[in-house]
Short mmCIF file of C-alpha atoms and ligand atoms in Angstrom, two decimals:
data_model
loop_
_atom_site.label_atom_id
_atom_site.label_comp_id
_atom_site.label_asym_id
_atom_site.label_seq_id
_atom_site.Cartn_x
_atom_site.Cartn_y
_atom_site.Cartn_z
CA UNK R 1 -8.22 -2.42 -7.05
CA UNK R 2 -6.99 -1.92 -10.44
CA UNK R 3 -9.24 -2.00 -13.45
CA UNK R 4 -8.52 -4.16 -16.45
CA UNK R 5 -9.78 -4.74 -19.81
CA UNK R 6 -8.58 -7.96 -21.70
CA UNK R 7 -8.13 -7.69 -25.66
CA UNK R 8 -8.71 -11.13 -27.48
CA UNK R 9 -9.08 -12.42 -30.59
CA UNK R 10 -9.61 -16.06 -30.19
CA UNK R 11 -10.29 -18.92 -27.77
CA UNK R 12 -9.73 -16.63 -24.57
CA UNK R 13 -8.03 -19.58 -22.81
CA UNK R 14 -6.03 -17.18 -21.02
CA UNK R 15 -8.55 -14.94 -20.18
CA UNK R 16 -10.10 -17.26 -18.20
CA UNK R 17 -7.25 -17.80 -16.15
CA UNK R 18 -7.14 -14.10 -15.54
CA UNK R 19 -10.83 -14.52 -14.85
CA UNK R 20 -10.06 -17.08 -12.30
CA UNK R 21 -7.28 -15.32 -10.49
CA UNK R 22 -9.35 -12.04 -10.38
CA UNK R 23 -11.64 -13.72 -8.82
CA UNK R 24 -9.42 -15.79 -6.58
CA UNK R 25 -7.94 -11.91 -5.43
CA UNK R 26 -4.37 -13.18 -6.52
CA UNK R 27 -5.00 -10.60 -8.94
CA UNK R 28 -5.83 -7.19 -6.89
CA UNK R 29 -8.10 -6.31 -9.73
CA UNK R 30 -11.21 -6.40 -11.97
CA UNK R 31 -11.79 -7.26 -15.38
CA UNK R 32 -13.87 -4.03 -16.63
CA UNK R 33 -14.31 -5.00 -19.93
CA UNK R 34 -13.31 -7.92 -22.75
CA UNK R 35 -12.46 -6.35 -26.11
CA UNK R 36 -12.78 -8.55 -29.39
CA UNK R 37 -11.80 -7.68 -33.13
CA UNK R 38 -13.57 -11.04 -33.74
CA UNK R 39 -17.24 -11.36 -33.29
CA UNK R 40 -16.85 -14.74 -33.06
CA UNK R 41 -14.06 -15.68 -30.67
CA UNK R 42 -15.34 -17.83 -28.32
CA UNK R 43 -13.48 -15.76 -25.65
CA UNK R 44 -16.50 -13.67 -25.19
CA UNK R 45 -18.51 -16.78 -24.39
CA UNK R 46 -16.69 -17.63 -21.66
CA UNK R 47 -16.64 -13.43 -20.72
CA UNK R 48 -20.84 -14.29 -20.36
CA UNK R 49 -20.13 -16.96 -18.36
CA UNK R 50 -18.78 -14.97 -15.70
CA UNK R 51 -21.35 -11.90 -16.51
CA UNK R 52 -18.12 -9.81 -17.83
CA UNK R 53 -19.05 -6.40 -19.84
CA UNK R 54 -17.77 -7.25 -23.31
CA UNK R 55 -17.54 -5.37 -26.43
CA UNK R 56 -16.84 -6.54 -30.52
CA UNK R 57 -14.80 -3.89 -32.13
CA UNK R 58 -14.75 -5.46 -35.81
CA UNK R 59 -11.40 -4.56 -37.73
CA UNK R 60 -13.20 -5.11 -40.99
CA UNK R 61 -15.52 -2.49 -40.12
CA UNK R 62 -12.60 0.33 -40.28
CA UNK R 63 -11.15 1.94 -43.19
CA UNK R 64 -7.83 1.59 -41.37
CA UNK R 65 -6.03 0.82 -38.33
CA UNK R 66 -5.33 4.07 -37.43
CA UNK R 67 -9.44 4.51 -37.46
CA UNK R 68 -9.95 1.12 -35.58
CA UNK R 69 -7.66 2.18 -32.90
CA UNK R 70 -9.18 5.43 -32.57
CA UNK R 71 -12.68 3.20 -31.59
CA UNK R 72 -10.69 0.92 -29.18
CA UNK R 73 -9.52 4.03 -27.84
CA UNK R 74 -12.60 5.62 -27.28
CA UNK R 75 -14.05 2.85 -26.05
CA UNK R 76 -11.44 2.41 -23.13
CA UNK R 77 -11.15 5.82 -22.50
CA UNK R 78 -14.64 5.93 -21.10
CA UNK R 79 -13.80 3.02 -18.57
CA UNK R 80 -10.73 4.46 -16.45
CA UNK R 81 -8.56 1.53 -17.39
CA UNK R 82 -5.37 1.10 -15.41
CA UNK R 83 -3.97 -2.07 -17.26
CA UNK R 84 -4.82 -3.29 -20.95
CA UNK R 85 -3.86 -6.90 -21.22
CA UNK R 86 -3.31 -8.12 -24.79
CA UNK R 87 -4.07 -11.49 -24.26
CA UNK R 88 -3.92 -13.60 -27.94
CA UNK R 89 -5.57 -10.53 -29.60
CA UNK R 90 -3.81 -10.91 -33.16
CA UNK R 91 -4.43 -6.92 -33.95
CA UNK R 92 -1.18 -5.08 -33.64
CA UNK R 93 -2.13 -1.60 -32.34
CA UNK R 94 -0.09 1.49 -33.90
CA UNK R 95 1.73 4.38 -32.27
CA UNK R 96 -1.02 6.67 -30.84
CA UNK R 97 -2.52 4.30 -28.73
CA UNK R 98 0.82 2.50 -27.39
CA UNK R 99 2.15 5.69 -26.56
CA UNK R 100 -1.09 7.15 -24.89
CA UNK R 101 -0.77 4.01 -22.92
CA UNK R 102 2.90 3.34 -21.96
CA UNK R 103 3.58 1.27 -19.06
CA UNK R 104 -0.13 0.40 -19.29
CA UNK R 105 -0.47 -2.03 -22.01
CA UNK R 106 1.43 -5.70 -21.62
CA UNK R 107 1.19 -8.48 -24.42
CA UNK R 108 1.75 -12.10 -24.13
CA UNK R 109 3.41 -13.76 -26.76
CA UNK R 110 4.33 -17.38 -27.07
CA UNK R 111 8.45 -17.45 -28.02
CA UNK R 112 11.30 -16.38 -26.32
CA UNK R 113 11.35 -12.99 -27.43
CA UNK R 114 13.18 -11.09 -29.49
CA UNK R 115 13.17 -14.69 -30.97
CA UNK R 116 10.25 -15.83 -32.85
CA UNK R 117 7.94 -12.48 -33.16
CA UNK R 118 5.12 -12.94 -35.54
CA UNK R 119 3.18 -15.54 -36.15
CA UNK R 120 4.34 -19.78 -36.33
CA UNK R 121 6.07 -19.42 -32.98
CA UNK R 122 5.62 -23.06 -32.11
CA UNK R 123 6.48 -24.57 -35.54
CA UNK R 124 9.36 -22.67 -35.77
CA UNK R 125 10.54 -24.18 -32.61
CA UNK R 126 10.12 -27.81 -33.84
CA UNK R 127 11.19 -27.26 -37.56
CA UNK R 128 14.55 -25.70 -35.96
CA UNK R 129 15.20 -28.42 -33.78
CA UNK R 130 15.28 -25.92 -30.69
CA UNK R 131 15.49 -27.23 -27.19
CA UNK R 132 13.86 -24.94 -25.30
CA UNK R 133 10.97 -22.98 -25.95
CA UNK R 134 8.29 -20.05 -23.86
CA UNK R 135 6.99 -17.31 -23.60
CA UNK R 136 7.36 -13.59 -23.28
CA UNK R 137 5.00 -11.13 -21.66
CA UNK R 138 6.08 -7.45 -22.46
CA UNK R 139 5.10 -4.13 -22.18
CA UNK R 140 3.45 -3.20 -25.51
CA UNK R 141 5.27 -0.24 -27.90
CA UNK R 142 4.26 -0.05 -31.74
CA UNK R 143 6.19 -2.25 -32.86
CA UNK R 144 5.19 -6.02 -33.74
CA UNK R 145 6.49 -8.38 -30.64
CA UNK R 146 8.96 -6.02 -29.01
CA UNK R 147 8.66 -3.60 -26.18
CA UNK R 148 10.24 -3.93 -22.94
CA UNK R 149 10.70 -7.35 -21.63
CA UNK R 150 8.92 -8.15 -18.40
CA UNK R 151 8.71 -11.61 -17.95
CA UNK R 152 9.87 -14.79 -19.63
CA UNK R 153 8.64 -18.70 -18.88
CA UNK R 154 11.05 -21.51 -20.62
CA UNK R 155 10.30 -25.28 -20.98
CA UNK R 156 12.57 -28.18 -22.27
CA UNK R 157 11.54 -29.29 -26.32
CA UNK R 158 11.36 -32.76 -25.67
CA UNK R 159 13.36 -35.11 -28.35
CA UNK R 160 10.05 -36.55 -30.04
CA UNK R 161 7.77 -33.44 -29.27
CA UNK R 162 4.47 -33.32 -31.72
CA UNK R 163 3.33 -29.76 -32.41
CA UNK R 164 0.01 -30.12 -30.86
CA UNK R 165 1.75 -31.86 -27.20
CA UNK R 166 4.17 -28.72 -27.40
CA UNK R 167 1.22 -25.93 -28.22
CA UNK R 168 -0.50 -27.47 -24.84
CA UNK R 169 2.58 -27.42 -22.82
CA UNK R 170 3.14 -23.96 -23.58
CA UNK R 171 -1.00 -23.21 -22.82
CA UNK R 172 -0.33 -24.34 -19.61
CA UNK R 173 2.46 -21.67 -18.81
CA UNK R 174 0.91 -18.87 -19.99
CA UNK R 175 -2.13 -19.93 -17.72
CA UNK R 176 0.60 -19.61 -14.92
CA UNK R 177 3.23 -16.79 -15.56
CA UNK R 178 0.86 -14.50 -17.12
CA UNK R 179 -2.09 -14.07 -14.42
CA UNK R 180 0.71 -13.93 -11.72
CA UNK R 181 2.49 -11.22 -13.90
CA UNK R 182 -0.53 -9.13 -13.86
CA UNK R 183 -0.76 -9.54 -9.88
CA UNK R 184 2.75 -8.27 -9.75
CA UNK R 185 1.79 -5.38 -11.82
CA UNK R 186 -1.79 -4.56 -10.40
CA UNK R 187 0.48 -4.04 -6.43
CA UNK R 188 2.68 -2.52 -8.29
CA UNK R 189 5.87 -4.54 -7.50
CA UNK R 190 6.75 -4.29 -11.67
CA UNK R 191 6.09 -0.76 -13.35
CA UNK R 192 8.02 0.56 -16.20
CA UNK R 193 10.11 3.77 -15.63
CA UNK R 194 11.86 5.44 -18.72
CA UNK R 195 11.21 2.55 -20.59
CA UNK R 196 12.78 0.08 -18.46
CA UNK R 197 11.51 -2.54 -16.61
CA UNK R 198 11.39 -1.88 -12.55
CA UNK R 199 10.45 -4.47 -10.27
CA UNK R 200 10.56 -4.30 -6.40
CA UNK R 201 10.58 -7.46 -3.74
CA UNK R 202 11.07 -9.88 -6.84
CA UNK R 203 13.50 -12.95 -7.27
CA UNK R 204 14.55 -14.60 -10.60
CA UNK R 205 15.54 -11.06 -12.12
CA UNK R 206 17.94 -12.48 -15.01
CA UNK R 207 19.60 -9.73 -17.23
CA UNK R 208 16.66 -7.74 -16.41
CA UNK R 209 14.20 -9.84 -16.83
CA UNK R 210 12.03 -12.31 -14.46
CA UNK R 211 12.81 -15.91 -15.78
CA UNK R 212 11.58 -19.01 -14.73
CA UNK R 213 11.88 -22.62 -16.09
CA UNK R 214 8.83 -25.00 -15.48
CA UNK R 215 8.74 -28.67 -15.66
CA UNK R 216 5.81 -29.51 -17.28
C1 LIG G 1 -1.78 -17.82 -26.82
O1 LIG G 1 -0.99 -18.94 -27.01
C2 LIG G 1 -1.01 -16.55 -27.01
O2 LIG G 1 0.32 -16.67 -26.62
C3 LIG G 1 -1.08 -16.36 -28.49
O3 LIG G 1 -2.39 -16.74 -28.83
C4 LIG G 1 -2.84 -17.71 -27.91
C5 LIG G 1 -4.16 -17.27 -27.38
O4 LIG G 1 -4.80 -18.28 -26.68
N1 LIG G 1 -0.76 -15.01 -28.88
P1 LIG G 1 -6.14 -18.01 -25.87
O5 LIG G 1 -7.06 -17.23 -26.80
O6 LIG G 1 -5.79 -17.24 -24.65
O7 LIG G 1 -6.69 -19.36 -25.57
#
């Protein structure tokens, strides 16, 4: 069984889904620990709920990032992680950690990467009229949003589509694709080999990628 540690920042929405599939065993694995920069994400009241170890790591508290990576660091180093889920932690975490954990860390992020990195994802979407939108979970390097491509979920824009009906739609498919992602990489079935993307027994491979379209 693989052992996981979720970084958050915020709400923790998805968290609980990995919670729930964990616990479900569609996930072969445990959550060891919940990381938050934010001492008041409400992410590590629903890590209580389910008795999960959790543990604030305060950005503000570090002179730097290179010093507040070196205490997420230590922190997981003492836990044996195999997988480091970045799930809506809004931190971006600099070279010496990505690289000490390479094919180890995945983020989600909500565009259809390498479009949209950064932050408005969703308004961007409506202000440019787009007609599809998703999201991208990736293997994490140091820079913002990119990273090796794993896995990609795409929904129709719909013509009169409010902001807040789109942000939901999008919730939902992250609650899907990225829990199932993690199972696929907890039996290892997707691993990353020289920086590439491997995945064994898997359908919807698109130029390299697993793709799939939801209607929602
Ligand atoms: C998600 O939409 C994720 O894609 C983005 O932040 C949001 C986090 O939501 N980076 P939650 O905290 O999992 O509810």
């Amino acid at each position: 069984m693989k052992r996981i540690a979720v970084l958050i920042s915020g709400s923790g929405s998805n968290l609980e889904a990995i919670i729930n599939a964990c616990n479900s065993n569609s996930i072969n694995g445990k959550i060891v620990c919940v990381i938050s920069n934010n001492p008041d994400a409400y992410g590590l009241k629903r890590s209580e709920k389910y008795n999960l170890r959790t543990k604030v790591i305060k950005h503000g508290d570090y002179l730097n990032r290179d010093n507040f990576d070196a205490a997420v660091d230590e922190y997981l180093a003492k836990l044996d992680i195999d997988l480091i889920v970045l799930a809506g932690f809004m931190r971006v975490l600099g070279k010496k950690i990505t690289e000490k954990y390479n094919g180890k860390i995945i983020n989600l992020h909500p565009s259809l990467l390498p479009l949209y990195p950064g932050l408005n994802t969703h308004k961007n979407v409506i202000i440019n009229k787009d007609k599809i939108h998703g999201i991208s979970i990736h293997y994490v390097s140091a820079k913002l949003d990119a990273g090796p491509l794993i896995a990609q979920g795409i929904i129709k824009v719909k013509g009169d589509q409010n902001l807040d009906e789109l942000i939901e739609r999008i919730h939902k498919i992250e609650h899907m694709l990225l829990p199932e992602i993690i199972g696929l990489i907890c039996n290892e079935n997707i691993t990353l080999k020289n920086n590439k993307v491997s995945y064994k027994e898997i359908d919807n491979i698109t130029n390299d990628i697993l793709v799939k379209n939801y209607e929602i």
